[in-house]
């Protein structure tokens, strides 16, 4: 059982359920399609929905998914995964099925020949698992990415009419609308069904003509829109919308024209947000508001969408994309020159024979007339390919936010998409190719990478410690105070006694399992040392954003210690800790 958005009129192409039942048996058709439709109301939306069950029968007997999969060419392992999402009878010995085994959706012809079930693949890699209306009796349509296929059921014929949505069919001409994703123009075009190729096209500048959002999902019980408006068009209103705005001149050379009385609106005014800095870094000027000035449209005097409303903040763009991408949609050379201080200056921060990381500096002029704001971004260059982002585990773009060289041909990279930061180790493998080792996920916002201790990098908020040469990585926690050789000094609050514990342990990089010996140097200040306004010791220890240099100075100022010697951590008599007078291990 499944949900299937299929136009109700397709039922006329199928063998009626009652008739099919009468044919079951030895004298029945060799191949038949049984399609049972029930309706219910979706409690999430309140809208009427369809539930469809498809049953294929051979000589009246149900055809199992496994046998169907084998007939469709699947191997024995994948055959049992076969699922039919839609089917239509094409005669007593033929059917068209939309199915999937272990891959993408496919359309195939099933037919009986010499008492054997055979198949013919018609269209692979479909993006929808249902049939749609082809606006012609005896036809259906199926959708590939950027390709709409018209399929005549009997006699069988498949016509690729290209990209776009099907507005109407006039004789041999299919009328299509294409929104032109990320292109400056949309278009209305005519395709000859008999020839399978475009015969006329009318381009429309997106800056001056706004096409509606096309709701062409079927049946209508699956429509998202309750009605057609200037901004959205339902399938059944496609022909009327075309006739309101366009005309098709037929003849030896068909032509498409925009009517003088057309009702296409101009696009709504756009307000962009230009992201300048990471908000979590404490910048007040992290975002600029940009109201784009629309171009003149002498060929379209119709009102704009939302003409009586404030510009809608419809787009957010990174400052580096706005200023550094010459082909960014909607950004003209004049706007870029007005807002961006260019050219950017570049500096190589990490270089290898096969890849390098560069720092780029430029500035952005805010709309409010304030002084330009300097921008620092990083880009990764591999041969002729340049990227300012790397791919995360889910394929999302992670922008390079901080790059720290840690030796020849190596770097630490803090990258971020929409959520937390990700910390990577960039290095070259034996063949010189770039490798990115994911180390840790860091909270947003997070403390910076601390390099105040030579040979080490520490990120306190997440407790990540990195030794530069040879490279080593350990999650040590946020209480690291100092590094002495390979010895680490920590502070933490004892969960049981609530005292402040100071302890020494060795650096143990992964994959070693961290541990501390019973004889490790340690010292504990009693919970009785705490002041009333500092029950968690937060004001007694180094600040949460302290560098290792600062926390090491705190330790040396308040404690004596002989490296590696058990029992040698001792509180100075003249310490400066924010604790009670006379504080010590036994304070009450």
XYZ file of C-alpha atoms in Angstrom:
588
model
C 0.000 0.000 0.000
C 1.296 3.457 -0.794
C 0.422 7.014 -1.643
C 0.347 7.705 -5.381
C -0.369 11.090 -6.991
C -1.952 9.807 -10.213
C -4.644 11.591 -12.174
C -7.991 9.913 -11.680
C -8.694 9.827 -15.401
C -5.890 7.279 -15.826
C -8.305 4.729 -14.480
C -9.930 4.756 -17.898
C -6.701 3.297 -19.334
C -6.751 0.402 -16.879
C -8.839 -2.714 -16.848
C -11.698 -2.006 -14.424
C -11.398 -3.916 -11.188
C -14.696 -5.730 -11.692
C -13.778 -6.746 -15.224
C -10.373 -7.980 -14.133
C -11.937 -10.157 -11.481
C -14.119 -11.761 -14.125
C -11.120 -12.558 -16.311
C -9.112 -14.372 -13.681
C -8.464 -17.971 -14.638
C -7.115 -19.943 -17.547
C -9.216 -18.028 -20.059
C -8.180 -14.619 -18.702
C -5.712 -12.224 -20.312
C -2.072 -13.199 -20.278
C -1.097 -10.020 -18.383
C -3.478 -7.776 -16.467
C -3.297 -4.831 -14.062
C -5.544 -4.577 -11.045
C -5.632 -1.119 -9.491
C -7.569 -0.493 -6.281
C -8.037 3.104 -5.123
C -9.303 4.232 -1.730
C -9.565 7.728 -0.295
C -9.004 9.167 3.161
C -8.543 12.566 4.776
C -5.027 13.556 5.817
C -5.339 14.633 9.450
C -2.156 16.736 9.129
C -3.525 18.952 6.355
C -7.249 18.221 6.318
C -6.958 17.430 2.588
C -8.324 14.419 0.727
C -5.696 11.840 -0.224
C -5.473 8.649 -2.268
C -4.154 5.249 -1.329
C -3.477 2.889 -4.226
C -2.782 -0.836 -4.376
C -1.370 -2.336 -7.590
C -1.640 -6.029 -8.407
C -0.164 -7.571 -11.575
C -1.572 -10.905 -12.693
C -0.277 -13.421 -15.228
C -3.019 -15.707 -16.554
C -5.104 -14.641 -13.580
C -2.492 -15.525 -10.953
C -0.833 -12.797 -8.820
C 2.697 -11.954 -9.886
C 5.075 -11.801 -6.930
C 7.543 -8.943 -6.574
C 10.426 -11.399 -6.802
C 9.266 -12.924 -10.098
C 8.541 -9.452 -11.431
C 12.029 -8.307 -10.455
C 13.604 -11.232 -12.287
C 11.535 -10.453 -15.371
C 12.722 -6.838 -15.159
C 16.354 -7.955 -15.192
C 17.241 -7.772 -11.500
C 19.560 -10.339 -9.962
C 18.157 -12.841 -7.474
C 19.299 -10.811 -4.469
C 17.696 -7.552 -5.648
C 14.608 -9.094 -7.260
C 12.786 -9.472 -3.944
C 13.219 -5.715 -3.352
C 11.112 -4.869 -6.405
C 8.221 -2.516 -5.662
C 5.618 -1.391 -8.209
C 4.433 2.172 -7.617
C 2.175 2.547 -10.648
C 1.074 0.465 -13.614
C -1.254 0.755 -16.583
C -2.554 -1.926 -18.922
C -1.479 -1.548 -22.552
C -3.513 -4.478 -23.910
C -4.173 -8.135 -23.036
C -0.462 -8.982 -23.211
C 1.200 -5.670 -22.265
C 1.551 -3.294 -19.324
C 3.639 -0.271 -18.401
C 5.044 -0.340 -14.864
C 6.822 2.288 -12.805
C 8.945 0.424 -10.286
C 12.144 0.301 -8.284
C 14.425 -2.518 -7.222
C 17.598 -1.395 -5.450
C 18.226 1.763 -7.467
C 16.232 4.672 -8.858
C 12.682 4.602 -10.187
C 12.288 3.209 -13.716
C 9.595 2.845 -16.356
C 9.423 -0.450 -18.223
C 7.179 -2.332 -20.591
C 6.075 -5.810 -19.497
C 4.749 -8.202 -22.107
C 3.997 -11.879 -22.627
C 5.791 -13.666 -25.465
C 5.690 -17.428 -26.006
C 4.109 -17.844 -22.557
C 7.044 -16.055 -20.934
C 7.021 -12.717 -19.152
C 9.518 -10.343 -20.718
C 10.471 -6.699 -20.205
C 11.796 -3.686 -22.053
C 13.367 -0.764 -20.191
C 11.891 2.557 -21.349
C 13.076 5.388 -19.061
C 15.602 5.085 -16.240
C 16.456 7.353 -13.280
C 13.010 8.871 -12.783
C 12.673 11.507 -10.070
C 9.000 10.801 -9.303
C 7.331 7.492 -8.568
C 4.005 8.292 -10.198
C 2.429 8.929 -13.588
C 1.322 12.463 -14.424
C -1.251 13.718 -16.887
C 0.060 14.235 -20.414
C -2.968 16.374 -21.416
C -3.786 13.852 -24.202
C -6.096 10.816 -24.051
C -4.135 7.561 -24.095
C -0.902 9.194 -22.891
C 0.871 9.587 -19.554
C 4.040 11.430 -18.586
C 6.986 10.608 -16.334
C 9.639 12.917 -14.942
C 13.393 12.603 -15.138
C 15.639 15.329 -13.802
C 15.397 18.137 -16.396
C 13.470 15.873 -18.791
C 9.734 15.310 -19.134
C 8.786 12.209 -21.136
C 5.420 11.792 -22.832
C 4.426 8.131 -23.103
C 1.733 6.850 -25.458
C 0.269 3.704 -23.950
C -0.861 1.843 -27.080
C 0.770 1.836 -29.529
C 3.797 2.368 -27.324
C 5.772 5.545 -27.924
C 8.095 7.591 -25.686
C 8.913 11.225 -26.487
C 11.459 13.285 -24.537
C 10.156 16.873 -24.652
C 12.932 18.348 -22.538
C 12.834 20.422 -19.377
C 9.933 22.399 -18.002
C 6.287 21.889 -17.087
C 3.563 20.987 -19.566
C 1.096 23.870 -19.952
C -0.982 22.405 -22.766
C -0.929 20.327 -25.952
C -2.189 21.941 -29.168
C -2.226 19.400 -31.966
C 1.353 18.221 -32.404
C 2.752 21.007 -30.207
C 3.529 20.642 -26.494
C 3.624 24.053 -24.774
C 6.193 24.192 -21.981
C 7.238 26.684 -19.311
C 10.763 26.570 -17.907
C 11.751 28.622 -14.881
C 15.454 28.682 -15.757
C 16.928 27.841 -12.364
C 19.945 30.084 -11.649
C 19.641 31.633 -15.110
C 18.798 35.262 -15.986
C 15.859 34.201 -18.150
C 12.901 31.870 -17.971
C 11.166 30.732 -21.137
C 8.027 29.521 -22.836
C 8.772 27.046 -25.588
C 6.968 24.834 -28.054
C 8.052 21.249 -28.743
C 6.997 19.157 -31.725
C 5.798 15.821 -30.361
C 6.234 14.061 -33.695
C 9.812 15.326 -34.063
C 10.707 15.329 -30.361
C 12.468 18.695 -30.597
C 11.796 22.390 -29.814
C 10.343 24.438 -32.661
C 9.816 27.833 -30.975
C 10.992 29.650 -27.850
C 10.094 32.907 -26.114
C 12.695 34.023 -23.519
C 11.501 36.148 -20.594
C 13.848 38.251 -18.483
C 13.473 37.212 -14.860
C 14.160 40.783 -13.779
C 10.970 41.915 -15.550
C 8.655 38.877 -15.750
C 7.707 36.709 -12.781
C 6.388 33.254 -13.606
C 4.160 31.581 -11.018
C 5.127 28.554 -9.011
C 3.691 25.664 -11.012
C 1.645 23.171 -8.992
C 1.449 20.294 -11.418
C 1.180 17.366 -8.996
C -1.681 14.960 -9.631
C -4.341 14.060 -8.847
C -5.644 17.370 -7.571
C -6.163 15.942 -4.097
C -2.389 16.243 -3.778
C -2.257 19.911 -4.743
C -0.589 22.193 -2.223
C -2.464 25.288 -3.400
C -6.204 25.840 -2.918
C -6.415 28.144 -5.944
C -4.429 29.784 -8.731
C -3.030 33.294 -8.215
C -0.376 35.487 -9.804
C 2.192 33.650 -7.676
C 1.000 30.058 -8.058
C -0.673 28.102 -10.840
C -2.626 24.869 -10.570
C -2.399 22.262 -13.314
C -5.946 22.604 -14.600
C -5.415 26.324 -15.210
C -2.296 25.898 -17.375
C -4.053 26.308 -20.766
C -5.990 29.412 -19.664
C -2.846 30.973 -18.179
C -1.046 30.455 -21.491
C -3.916 31.994 -23.477
C -4.027 35.008 -21.146
C -0.371 35.846 -21.662
C 0.869 34.265 -24.896
C -0.149 33.273 -28.366
C 1.049 30.462 -30.614
C 1.213 31.263 -34.313
C 1.053 27.961 -36.137
C 2.362 27.328 -39.601
C 5.467 26.005 -41.269
C 7.515 27.798 -38.601
C 5.572 28.078 -35.319
C 6.105 31.260 -33.310
C 5.433 32.239 -29.705
C 4.506 35.821 -28.862
C 3.828 37.757 -25.681
C 0.388 39.343 -25.819
C 0.110 43.109 -25.418
C -2.590 42.441 -22.809
C -0.481 39.940 -20.829
C -0.916 39.894 -17.045
C 2.533 38.686 -15.938
C 3.663 40.676 -12.886
C 7.109 42.090 -12.403
C 9.131 40.367 -9.648
C 8.764 41.519 -6.061
C 11.405 43.818 -4.653
C 14.108 41.807 -2.918
C 15.896 42.564 0.306
C 19.147 40.709 0.752
C 21.031 39.977 3.944
C 24.785 40.006 3.357
C 26.587 37.994 6.052
C 29.815 39.796 6.925
C 31.142 38.079 10.047
C 30.356 35.215 12.378
C 27.739 36.537 14.808
C 29.008 34.226 17.520
C 32.375 36.002 17.492
C 30.736 39.011 19.133
C 30.459 41.356 16.152
C 27.536 43.771 16.123
C 28.051 44.484 12.412
C 27.788 40.858 11.355
C 25.099 41.428 8.711
C 24.176 44.133 6.208
C 20.776 44.785 4.668
C 20.833 45.383 0.935
C 17.805 46.618 -0.995
C 18.467 45.897 -4.651
C 17.425 48.539 -7.135
C 15.303 46.851 -9.807
C 16.118 47.412 -13.469
C 13.824 49.364 -15.745
C 11.297 47.182 -17.565
C 9.952 49.151 -20.546
C 8.417 45.971 -21.994
C 6.362 45.209 -18.870
C 4.388 47.911 -17.068
C 2.412 45.507 -14.871
C 2.615 46.020 -11.085
C 5.189 44.174 -9.039
C 4.306 41.218 -6.872
C 3.715 42.478 -3.349
C 3.702 46.079 -4.553
C 1.850 47.183 -1.409
C 4.253 45.402 0.950
C 7.730 45.972 2.317
C 10.533 44.099 0.511
C 10.657 40.554 1.753
C 14.058 39.422 3.139
C 14.187 36.622 0.655
C 17.876 35.878 0.309
C 20.956 35.557 2.479
C 24.359 35.687 0.798
C 27.902 35.465 2.141
C 30.000 38.588 1.616
C 32.705 36.531 -0.093
C 30.190 35.142 -2.606
C 28.705 38.585 -3.186
C 32.086 40.213 -3.820
C 34.295 37.435 -5.205
C 31.930 35.416 -7.441
C 31.662 37.220 -10.784
C 28.694 35.088 -11.842
C 26.608 35.220 -8.645
C 22.930 35.428 -9.748
C 21.385 38.861 -9.205
C 24.652 40.692 -8.487
C 25.587 43.095 -11.263
C 29.037 44.563 -11.803
C 27.671 47.968 -10.751
C 26.322 46.648 -7.425
C 29.564 44.791 -6.765
C 31.636 47.903 -7.442
C 29.397 49.944 -5.146
C 29.589 47.551 -2.194
C 32.967 45.799 -2.480
C 36.499 47.136 -2.046
C 38.425 45.108 -4.603
C 40.671 43.562 -5.783
C 41.199 41.192 -2.903
C 44.751 40.658 -1.687
C 45.895 37.066 -1.317
C 48.582 35.311 0.708
C 49.562 31.641 0.654
C 49.384 30.240 4.194
C 50.004 26.544 3.434
C 51.745 25.302 0.289
C 52.447 21.845 -1.111
C 53.246 20.677 -4.665
C 49.616 19.565 -5.197
C 47.497 21.926 -3.094
C 47.652 25.142 -1.140
C 45.479 27.253 1.148
C 45.273 30.999 0.544
C 44.042 33.847 2.745
C 42.028 36.537 0.943
C 41.378 40.029 2.276
C 38.854 42.480 0.879
C 36.330 44.918 2.329
C 32.581 45.430 2.152
C 30.812 48.811 2.258
C 27.566 48.597 4.294
C 24.384 50.155 2.975
C 24.206 52.557 5.940
C 27.287 54.502 4.811
C 29.621 53.282 7.558
C 33.298 52.642 6.887
C 34.170 49.505 4.883
C 34.415 46.321 6.960
C 37.450 44.163 6.252
C 36.775 40.522 5.417
C 39.206 37.615 5.797
C 38.343 34.378 4.027
C 40.291 31.291 3.015
C 40.268 29.240 -0.152
C 41.681 25.843 -1.074
C 43.424 25.594 -4.434
C 44.011 22.224 -6.108
C 45.339 22.720 -9.622
C 42.792 24.879 -11.454
C 40.049 24.169 -8.903
C 39.456 26.737 -6.159
C 36.963 26.293 -3.307
C 36.166 28.324 -0.208
C 34.386 25.356 1.336
C 34.955 21.656 1.909
C 32.327 18.917 1.981
C 30.963 17.705 5.295
C 29.847 14.148 6.041
C 26.372 14.926 4.715
C 27.645 16.664 1.598
C 26.961 20.138 2.989
C 29.343 23.026 2.316
C 31.622 23.854 5.250
C 33.227 27.284 4.865
C 36.882 27.631 5.845
C 36.694 29.959 8.864
C 40.102 29.599 10.481
C 43.306 28.076 9.095
C 46.340 27.490 11.292
C 49.573 26.224 9.672
C 51.230 23.626 11.919
C 54.316 22.740 9.959
C 55.376 22.153 6.403
C 52.379 21.109 4.314
C 50.009 20.761 7.284
C 47.244 22.870 8.784
C 44.360 22.813 11.199
C 41.094 23.986 9.633
C 38.003 25.205 11.460
C 35.103 24.993 9.010
C 31.422 25.726 9.457
C 28.146 25.256 7.602
C 24.847 26.180 9.246
C 25.609 24.657 12.623
C 28.674 23.827 14.671
C 32.310 24.145 13.656
C 34.205 21.099 12.431
C 37.939 20.764 13.119
C 40.089 19.080 10.451
C 43.751 18.159 10.078
C 44.878 18.891 6.500
C 47.957 17.004 5.290
C 49.332 15.163 2.246
C 49.339 11.402 1.796
C 52.225 9.433 0.309
C 51.210 10.465 -3.215
C 51.022 14.126 -2.255
C 47.221 14.289 -2.410
C 45.260 16.344 0.094
C 43.777 14.453 3.013
C 41.345 15.930 5.545
C 41.151 14.112 8.880
C 38.118 15.089 10.937
C 39.186 15.619 14.529
C 36.256 17.063 16.443
C 32.977 18.962 16.324
C 33.271 22.307 18.103
C 30.381 24.281 19.515
C 29.275 27.517 17.866
C 30.563 29.884 18.940
C 33.768 28.348 20.265
C 36.989 29.620 21.768
C 39.812 30.183 19.256
C 42.733 27.870 18.599
C 45.344 28.660 21.265
C 48.982 28.555 20.109
C 50.513 30.296 23.108
C 52.393 27.125 24.127
C 55.115 26.465 21.492
C 54.655 23.131 19.718
C 51.051 22.710 20.868
C 47.535 23.826 19.881
C 44.710 23.857 22.414
C 40.998 24.538 21.954
C 39.727 25.054 25.489
C 35.930 25.055 25.130
C 35.968 21.537 23.649
C 39.129 20.398 25.414
C 41.061 19.417 22.283
C 44.867 19.253 22.527
C 47.125 18.800 19.499
C 50.857 18.188 19.428
C 52.338 19.571 16.220
C 55.454 17.397 15.721
C 54.964 14.507 15.542
C 51.249 15.069 15.072
C 49.153 13.824 17.977
C 45.590 14.484 19.111
C 43.900 13.978 22.492
C 40.614 15.073 24.052
C 41.834 16.340 27.422
C 38.952 18.523 28.630
C 38.709 22.225 29.355
C 40.724 22.266 32.592
C 44.254 22.077 31.126
C 46.587 24.487 32.947
C 50.101 23.884 31.651
C 52.261 21.573 29.548
C 55.721 20.659 30.814
C 57.500 18.438 28.329
C 55.009 15.595 27.807
C 53.389 16.222 31.196
C 49.961 17.878 31.421
C 48.726 19.758 34.488
C 44.960 19.964 35.033
C 42.396 21.402 37.402
C 38.876 20.055 37.874
C 36.170 19.892 40.537
C 35.909 16.517 42.299
C 32.338 15.268 41.802
C 32.274 13.565 45.180
C 34.039 15.906 47.598
C 33.382 19.108 45.589
C 36.978 20.061 46.241
C 39.288 21.621 43.639
C 41.652 18.953 42.323
C 45.022 19.597 40.637
C 46.645 16.618 38.947
C 49.411 15.686 36.522
C 49.155 13.064 33.770
C 51.095 12.273 30.578
C 50.054 13.268 27.052
C 48.382 10.168 25.575
C 47.409 10.817 21.928
C 44.763 8.727 20.192
C 44.446 5.811 19.712
C 45.958 5.359 23.187
C 43.422 5.010 25.996
C 43.936 7.866 28.475
C 44.511 6.969 32.094
C 46.140 8.218 35.281
C 48.230 6.234 37.745
C 47.551 6.023 41.459
C 50.896 7.708 42.148
C 50.242 10.652 39.804
C 51.127 14.021 41.399
C 47.937 15.593 42.714
C 46.634 18.124 45.230
C 43.117 18.917 46.428
C 41.729 22.072 47.992
C 38.848 21.247 50.320
C 35.311 22.272 49.416
C 35.430 24.346 52.590
C 37.807 26.747 50.824
C 35.055 28.039 48.532
C 33.697 31.525 49.012
C 29.932 31.854 49.359
C 29.573 33.584 45.983
C 31.636 30.939 44.157
C 30.169 27.486 44.937
C 31.524 25.962 41.700
C 35.077 27.389 41.899
C 34.490 29.375 38.683
C 36.021 32.589 40.075
C 38.966 30.827 41.688
C 40.353 29.170 38.550
C 41.497 30.672 35.213
C 38.813 32.201 33.005
C 37.008 29.975 30.517
C 38.771 31.751 27.638
C 42.248 31.810 29.209
C 45.205 30.859 27.011
C 47.668 28.212 28.147
C 50.185 30.963 28.861
C 47.668 32.640 31.183
C 46.581 29.431 32.932
C 50.228 28.337 33.362
C 50.980 31.708 34.972
C 48.003 31.189 37.317
C 49.380 27.811 38.386
C 52.934 29.092 38.950
C 51.652 32.102 40.875
C 49.719 29.945 43.341
C 51.474 26.568 43.527
C 54.925 25.011 43.794
C 55.594 21.819 41.852
C 58.535 19.594 40.980
C 57.801 18.020 37.607
C 56.818 14.354 37.851
C 57.367 14.087 41.606
C 54.394 12.661 43.563
C 53.182 14.851 46.415
C 55.104 17.897 45.232
C 52.113 20.114 44.294
C 51.909 22.559 47.203
C 49.888 25.757 47.689
C 52.038 28.891 48.085
C 51.753 30.565 51.461
C 51.424 33.896 49.638
C 49.028 32.568 46.967
C 46.497 34.843 45.309
C 43.619 32.388 44.964
C 40.125 33.734 45.501
C 39.387 31.428 48.445
C 38.890 31.688 52.205
C 41.798 32.766 54.384
C 43.863 29.872 55.691
C 42.615 27.594 52.921
C 44.148 24.140 52.575
C 43.390 20.463 51.976
C 41.653 20.111 55.347
C 39.709 23.381 55.421
C 36.164 23.073 56.766
